[in-house]
Amino acid sequence: MTNSVAIAIGAHPDDIEFHMAGTLLLLKHAGFATHYLSVASGNCGSTEYNASTTRAIRSTEARAAAKILGAVFHASLCDDLEVFYTAGLLRSLAAVIRDVKPVVVLTHSPQDYMEDHANTCRLVVTSVFARAMSNFKTTPSRPASNGAVTVYHAMPQGLRDGLRRRVIPGAFVNTTSVQTAKREALAAHKSQQHWLDVSQGLNSYLLAMEEMSRDLGRLSRKFQHAEGWRRHLHLGFCAPEADPMAKALGAKYLVNAAYERDLEDPLG
Ligand SMILES: [Zn+2]
């Protein structure tokens, strides 16, 4: 699978570890080259250090996490709470997409508890959509590159959208075999663990991730630990039924029949 490339794009350093890292590890095991990008720097994630110190600490931690995941690290593009749907961020993100040429893109849910997450999702969808549009200029400048890409959305925090409605996955990925590495990668974000340990009790950071993956495992009725995904509509991206993760992950990928039933065309 020399052409197989996947990129995970989260809003903040540690979002990939919470929602996507198990799947990214399994794709790597399946022969994919993997990439890791947090759009925002994480500079607001401390009450102990100022923004520039926090930015530097979190960049070092994210690099360590990407190394544990065996993924190529990409630097952040802006600061926390400044993830806006702007031409500038689209141009930067589209340059990464044109460089990396992924066939699988993992990113946030379009609906999530925090605007940085939802805005990251919008930026990712558009920058992937623009991959082959030569009149859209990227920063730095990169030639347009055509190719099928499938975009997968992770589950929102708390498995609910911003209006409290439950969100169910279109597919489950069995992350049980990589749970230890996923935990190690999350633990690399030491400053965040310290911050939450102090405010919420020992290891709450790691426990929250474990709880989410167990909840999704239970929801799958099959796996102990799982991550959930919803596949973006194919238009402008790939063939209608393209689902490269199903192909790559085999028995570790379970389509959620309940979700698929809801997609059925009532006119047949
Ligand atoms: Zn976040």
GROMACS .gro file of C-alpha atoms and ligand atoms in nm:
model
  269
    1MET     CA    1   0.000   0.000   0.000
    2THR     CA    2   0.266   0.250  -0.099
    3ASN     CA    3   0.007   0.510  -0.211
    4SER     CA    4  -0.191   0.491   0.108
    5VAL     CA    5  -0.165   0.806   0.313
    6ALA     CA    6  -0.387   0.918   0.601
    7ILE     CA    7  -0.388   1.246   0.790
    8ALA     CA    8  -0.557   1.322   1.121
    9ILE     CA    9  -0.642   1.689   1.172
   10GLY     CA   10  -0.762   1.800   1.515
   11ALA     CA   11  -0.832   2.145   1.655
   12HIS     CA   12  -0.599   2.136   1.958
   13PRO     CA   13  -0.299   1.929   2.063
   14ASP     CA   14  -0.458   1.618   2.230
   15ASP     CA   15  -0.783   1.613   2.025
   16ILE     CA   16  -0.632   1.358   1.788
   17GLU     CA   17  -0.542   1.140   2.088
   18PHE     CA   18  -0.894   1.164   2.230
   19HIS     CA   19  -1.092   1.096   1.915
   20MET     CA   20  -0.876   0.960   1.633
   21ALA     CA   21  -0.544   0.812   1.747
   22GLY     CA   22  -0.655   0.449   1.771
   23THR     CA   23  -0.774   0.453   1.412
   24LEU     CA   24  -0.460   0.635   1.297
   25LEU     CA   25  -0.246   0.365   1.463
   26LEU     CA   26  -0.445   0.086   1.299
   27LEU     CA   27  -0.413   0.253   0.958
   28LYS     CA   28  -0.038   0.267   1.015
   29HIS     CA   29  -0.037  -0.105   1.098
   30ALA     CA   30  -0.233  -0.160   0.776
   31GLY     CA   31   0.049   0.000   0.575
   32PHE     CA   32  -0.058   0.364   0.561
   33ALA     CA   33   0.185   0.652   0.597
   34THR     CA   34   0.025   0.869   0.865
   35HIS     CA   35   0.032   1.242   0.940
   36TYR     CA   36  -0.065   1.447   1.246
   37LEU     CA   37  -0.179   1.810   1.252
   38SER     CA   38  -0.343   2.021   1.522
   39VAL     CA   39  -0.475   2.343   1.370
   40ALA     CA   40  -0.445   2.549   1.691
   41SER     CA   41  -0.136   2.573   1.909
   42GLY     CA   42  -0.296   2.496   2.247
   43ASN     CA   43  -0.166   2.829   2.384
   44CYS     CA   44  -0.474   2.881   2.605
   45GLY     CA   45  -0.447   2.542   2.778
   46SER     CA   46  -0.285   2.661   3.099
   47THR     CA   47  -0.349   2.884   3.396
   48GLU     CA   48   0.009   2.836   3.512
   49TYR     CA   49   0.212   2.963   3.216
   50ASN     CA   50   0.167   3.253   2.976
   51ALA     CA   51   0.053   3.198   2.618
   52SER     CA   52   0.395   3.184   2.453
   53THR     CA   53   0.538   2.941   2.710
   54THR     CA   54   0.226   2.725   2.686
   55ARG     CA   55   0.247   2.729   2.305
   56ALA     CA   56   0.607   2.606   2.321
   57ILE     CA   57   0.533   2.338   2.583
   58ARG     CA   58   0.237   2.205   2.389
   59SER     CA   59   0.425   2.193   2.062
   60THR     CA   60   0.695   1.980   2.227
   61GLU     CA   61   0.430   1.753   2.378
   62ALA     CA   62   0.244   1.717   2.046
   63ARG     CA   63   0.567   1.626   1.870
   64ALA     CA   64   0.628   1.354   2.130
   65ALA     CA   65   0.271   1.224   2.087
   66ALA     CA   66   0.304   1.214   1.707
   67LYS     CA   67   0.627   1.017   1.750
   68ILE     CA   68   0.452   0.761   1.971
   69LEU     CA   69   0.182   0.731   1.703
   70GLY     CA   70   0.448   0.693   1.433
   71ALA     CA   71   0.295   0.985   1.242
   72VAL     CA   72   0.461   1.275   1.061
   73PHE     CA   73   0.418   1.590   1.270
   74HIS     CA   74   0.291   1.915   1.114
   75ALA     CA   75   0.314   2.247   1.299
   76SER     CA   76   0.000   2.428   1.414
   77LEU     CA   77  -0.141   2.709   1.202
   78CYS     CA   78  -0.295   2.950   1.457
   79ASP     CA   79  -0.376   3.000   1.826
   80ASP     CA   80  -0.666   2.868   2.036
   81LEU     CA   81  -1.004   3.039   1.989
   82GLU     CA   82  -0.870   3.183   1.662
   83VAL     CA   83  -0.968   2.888   1.444
   84PHE     CA   84  -1.183   3.084   1.202
   85TYR     CA   85  -1.309   2.998   0.858
   86THR     CA   86  -1.075   3.241   0.681
   87ALA     CA   87  -0.903   3.240   0.342
   88GLY     CA   88  -0.567   3.258   0.520
   89LEU     CA   89  -0.620   2.938   0.719
   90LEU     CA   90  -0.773   2.764   0.416
   91ARG     CA   91  -0.463   2.848   0.210
   92SER     CA   92  -0.229   2.713   0.479
   93LEU     CA   93  -0.428   2.395   0.534
   94ALA     CA   94  -0.476   2.333   0.161
   95ALA     CA   95  -0.097   2.352   0.115
   96VAL     CA   96  -0.056   2.069   0.370
   97ILE     CA   97  -0.324   1.863   0.194
   98ARG     CA   98  -0.153   1.912  -0.144
   99ASP     CA   99   0.183   1.812   0.008
  100VAL     CA  100   0.056   1.507   0.192
  101LYS     CA  101  -0.191   1.383  -0.074
  102PRO     CA  102  -0.403   1.175   0.165
  103VAL     CA  103  -0.660   0.917   0.059
  104VAL     CA  104  -0.806   0.914   0.413
  105VAL     CA  105  -0.868   1.233   0.613
  106LEU     CA  106  -0.974   1.207   0.977
  107THR     CA  107  -1.115   1.517   1.144
  108HIS     CA  108  -1.373   1.648   1.388
  109SER     CA  109  -1.749   1.615   1.376
  110PRO     CA  110  -1.927   1.902   1.195
  111GLN     CA  111  -2.124   1.947   1.518
  112ASP     CA  112  -1.928   1.957   1.841
  113TYR     CA  113  -1.925   2.127   2.178
  114MET     CA  114  -1.659   2.379   2.084
  115GLU     CA  115  -1.638   2.618   1.791
  116ASP     CA  116  -1.267   2.550   1.732
  117HIS     CA  117  -1.361   2.187   1.662
  118ALA     CA  118  -1.650   2.271   1.429
  119ASN     CA  119  -1.442   2.535   1.248
  120THR     CA  120  -1.152   2.291   1.209
  121CYS     CA  121  -1.396   2.052   1.046
  122ARG     CA  122  -1.515   2.317   0.799
  123LEU     CA  123  -1.159   2.423   0.716
  124VAL     CA  124  -1.056   2.063   0.656
  125VAL     CA  125  -1.352   1.985   0.432
  126THR     CA  126  -1.290   2.291   0.213
  127SER     CA  127  -0.913   2.253   0.195
  128VAL     CA  128  -0.955   1.892   0.081
  129PHE     CA  129  -1.226   1.998  -0.166
  130ALA     CA  130  -0.985   2.257  -0.311
  131ARG     CA  131  -0.702   2.007  -0.364
  132ALA     CA  132  -0.745   2.001  -0.744
  133MET     CA  133  -0.846   2.364  -0.800
  134SER     CA  134  -0.537   2.519  -0.956
  135ASN     CA  135  -0.685   2.871  -0.932
  136PHE     CA  136  -0.699   2.841  -0.553
  137LYS     CA  137  -0.359   2.954  -0.432
  138THR     CA  138  -0.214   2.794  -0.123
  139THR     CA  139   0.037   2.929   0.129
  140PRO     CA  140   0.308   2.827   0.066
  141SER     CA  141   0.231   2.777  -0.301
  142ARG     CA  142   0.173   2.412  -0.395
  143PRO     CA  143   0.055   2.266  -0.727
  144ALA     CA  144  -0.302   2.134  -0.735
  145SER     CA  145  -0.323   1.758  -0.705
  146ASN     CA  146  -0.615   1.545  -0.808
  147GLY     CA  147  -0.705   1.219  -0.643
  148ALA     CA  148  -0.987   1.053  -0.455
  149VAL     CA  149  -1.005   1.139  -0.086
  150THR     CA  150  -1.250   1.013   0.173
  151VAL     CA  151  -1.319   1.238   0.471
  152TYR     CA  152  -1.422   1.077   0.801
  153HIS     CA  153  -1.567   1.273   1.093
  154ALA     CA  154  -1.486   1.169   1.449
  155MET     CA  155  -1.747   1.158   1.722
  156PRO     CA  156  -1.822   1.484   1.902
  157GLN     CA  157  -1.716   1.524   2.264
  158GLY     CA  158  -1.975   1.360   2.488
  159LEU     CA  159  -2.125   1.187   2.181
  160ARG     CA  160  -2.371   1.477   2.148
  161ASP     CA  161  -2.400   1.783   1.928
  162GLY     CA  162  -2.411   2.140   2.055
  163LEU     CA  163  -2.788   2.115   2.096
  164ARG     CA  164  -2.751   1.807   2.323
  165ARG     CA  165  -2.877   1.562   2.060
  166ARG     CA  166  -2.711   1.222   2.050
  167VAL     CA  167  -2.482   1.153   1.757
  168ILE     CA  168  -2.433   0.792   1.655
  169PRO     CA  169  -2.140   0.666   1.447
  170GLY     CA  170  -2.175   0.540   1.093
  171ALA     CA  171  -1.897   0.293   1.167
  172PHE     CA  172  -1.699   0.166   1.466
  173VAL     CA  173  -1.327   0.093   1.465
  174ASN     CA  174  -1.206  -0.165   1.715
  175THR     CA  175  -0.920   0.015   1.889
  176THR     CA  176  -0.875  -0.241   2.170
  177SER     CA  177  -0.540  -0.367   2.037
  178VAL     CA  178  -0.390  -0.017   2.026
  179GLN     CA  179  -0.544   0.123   2.343
  180THR     CA  180  -0.212   0.118   2.531
  181ALA     CA  181  -0.034   0.318   2.262
  182LYS     CA  182  -0.329   0.557   2.240
  183ARG     CA  183  -0.309   0.614   2.616
  184GLU     CA  184   0.070   0.669   2.594
  185ALA     CA  185   0.024   0.928   2.320
  186LEU     CA  186  -0.236   1.113   2.525
  187ALA     CA  187  -0.013   1.098   2.832
  188ALA     CA  188   0.258   1.275   2.629
  189HIS     CA  189   0.047   1.590   2.672
  190LYS     CA  190   0.182   1.616   3.025
  191SER     CA  191   0.089   1.979   3.085
  192GLN     CA  192  -0.276   1.900   3.021
  193GLN     CA  193  -0.274   1.604   3.251
  194HIS     CA  194  -0.117   1.814   3.523
  195TRP     CA  195  -0.373   2.088   3.474
  196LEU     CA  196  -0.666   1.846   3.497
  197ASP     CA  197  -0.510   1.642   3.776
  198VAL     CA  198  -0.495   1.954   3.986
  199SER     CA  199  -0.848   2.065   3.904
  200GLN     CA  200  -1.031   1.731   3.873
  201GLY     CA  201  -0.835   1.459   4.042
  202LEU     CA  202  -0.567   1.213   3.950
  203ASN     CA  203  -0.554   1.087   3.594
  204SER     CA  204  -0.891   1.229   3.498
  205TYR     CA  205  -0.753   1.315   3.155
  206LEU     CA  206  -0.664   0.957   3.073
  207LEU     CA  207  -0.979   0.822   3.235
  208ALA     CA  208  -1.201   1.051   3.027
  209MET     CA  209  -1.047   0.911   2.707
  210GLU     CA  210  -1.083   0.553   2.834
  211GLU     CA  211  -1.445   0.614   2.926
  212MET     CA  212  -1.527   0.751   2.584
  213SER     CA  213  -1.366   0.459   2.403
  214ARG     CA  214  -1.545   0.211   2.632
  215ASP     CA  215  -1.879   0.387   2.571
  216LEU     CA  216  -1.826   0.356   2.198
  217GLY     CA  217  -1.721  -0.006   2.243
  218ARG     CA  218  -2.045  -0.075   2.428
  219LEU     CA  219  -2.243   0.106   2.160
  220SER     CA  220  -2.084  -0.121   1.897
  221ARG     CA  221  -2.206  -0.427   2.094
  222LYS     CA  222  -1.890  -0.596   1.974
  223PHE     CA  223  -1.568  -0.423   2.074
  224GLN     CA  224  -1.419  -0.341   2.414
  225HIS     CA  225  -1.271  -0.008   2.300
  226ALA     CA  226  -1.381   0.175   1.989
  227GLU     CA  227  -1.369   0.500   1.798
  228GLY     CA  228  -1.669   0.611   1.596
  229TRP     CA  229  -1.676   0.767   1.250
  230ARG     CA  230  -1.917   0.926   1.008
  231ARG     CA  231  -1.817   0.935   0.642
  232HIS     CA  232  -1.856   1.266   0.457
  233LEU     CA  233  -2.084   1.271   0.151
  234HIS     CA  234  -1.872   1.169  -0.150
  235LEU     CA  235  -1.959   1.462  -0.381
  236GLY     CA  236  -1.639   1.643  -0.478
  237PHE     CA  237  -1.421   1.392  -0.296
  238CYS     CA  238  -1.444   1.031  -0.410
  239ALA     CA  239  -1.664   0.758  -0.562
  240PRO     CA  240  -2.011   0.722  -0.403
  241GLU     CA  241  -1.937   0.404  -0.212
  242ALA     CA  242  -1.568   0.465  -0.144
  243ASP     CA  243  -1.484   0.359   0.210
  244PRO     CA  244  -1.107   0.302   0.218
  245MET     CA  245  -1.102   0.243   0.594
  246ALA     CA  246  -1.338  -0.055   0.554
  247LYS     CA  247  -1.094  -0.203   0.306
  248ALA     CA  248  -0.784  -0.129   0.512
  249LEU     CA  249  -0.912  -0.232   0.855
  250GLY     CA  250  -1.119  -0.541   0.764
  251ALA     CA  251  -1.273  -0.706   1.071
  252LYS     CA  252  -1.170  -0.413   1.291
  253TYR     CA  253  -1.421  -0.191   1.103
  254LEU     CA  254  -1.789  -0.238   1.172
  255VAL     CA  255  -2.055  -0.050   0.978
  256ASN     CA  256  -2.337   0.063   1.208
  257ALA     CA  257  -2.654  -0.082   1.056
  258ALA     CA  258  -2.874   0.158   1.255
  259TYR     CA  259  -2.700   0.458   1.098
  260GLU     CA  260  -2.716   0.308   0.749
  261ARG     CA  261  -3.092   0.246   0.786
  262ASP     CA  262  -3.143   0.617   0.848
  263LEU     CA  263  -2.965   0.695   0.521
  264GLU     CA  264  -3.198   0.486   0.308
  265ASP     CA  265  -3.383   0.673   0.038
  266PRO     CA  266  -3.756   0.659   0.121
  267LEU     CA  267  -3.832   0.659  -0.256
  268GLY     CA  268  -3.616   0.349  -0.295
  269ZN      ZN  269  -1.010   2.058   2.141
   0.00000   0.00000   0.00000
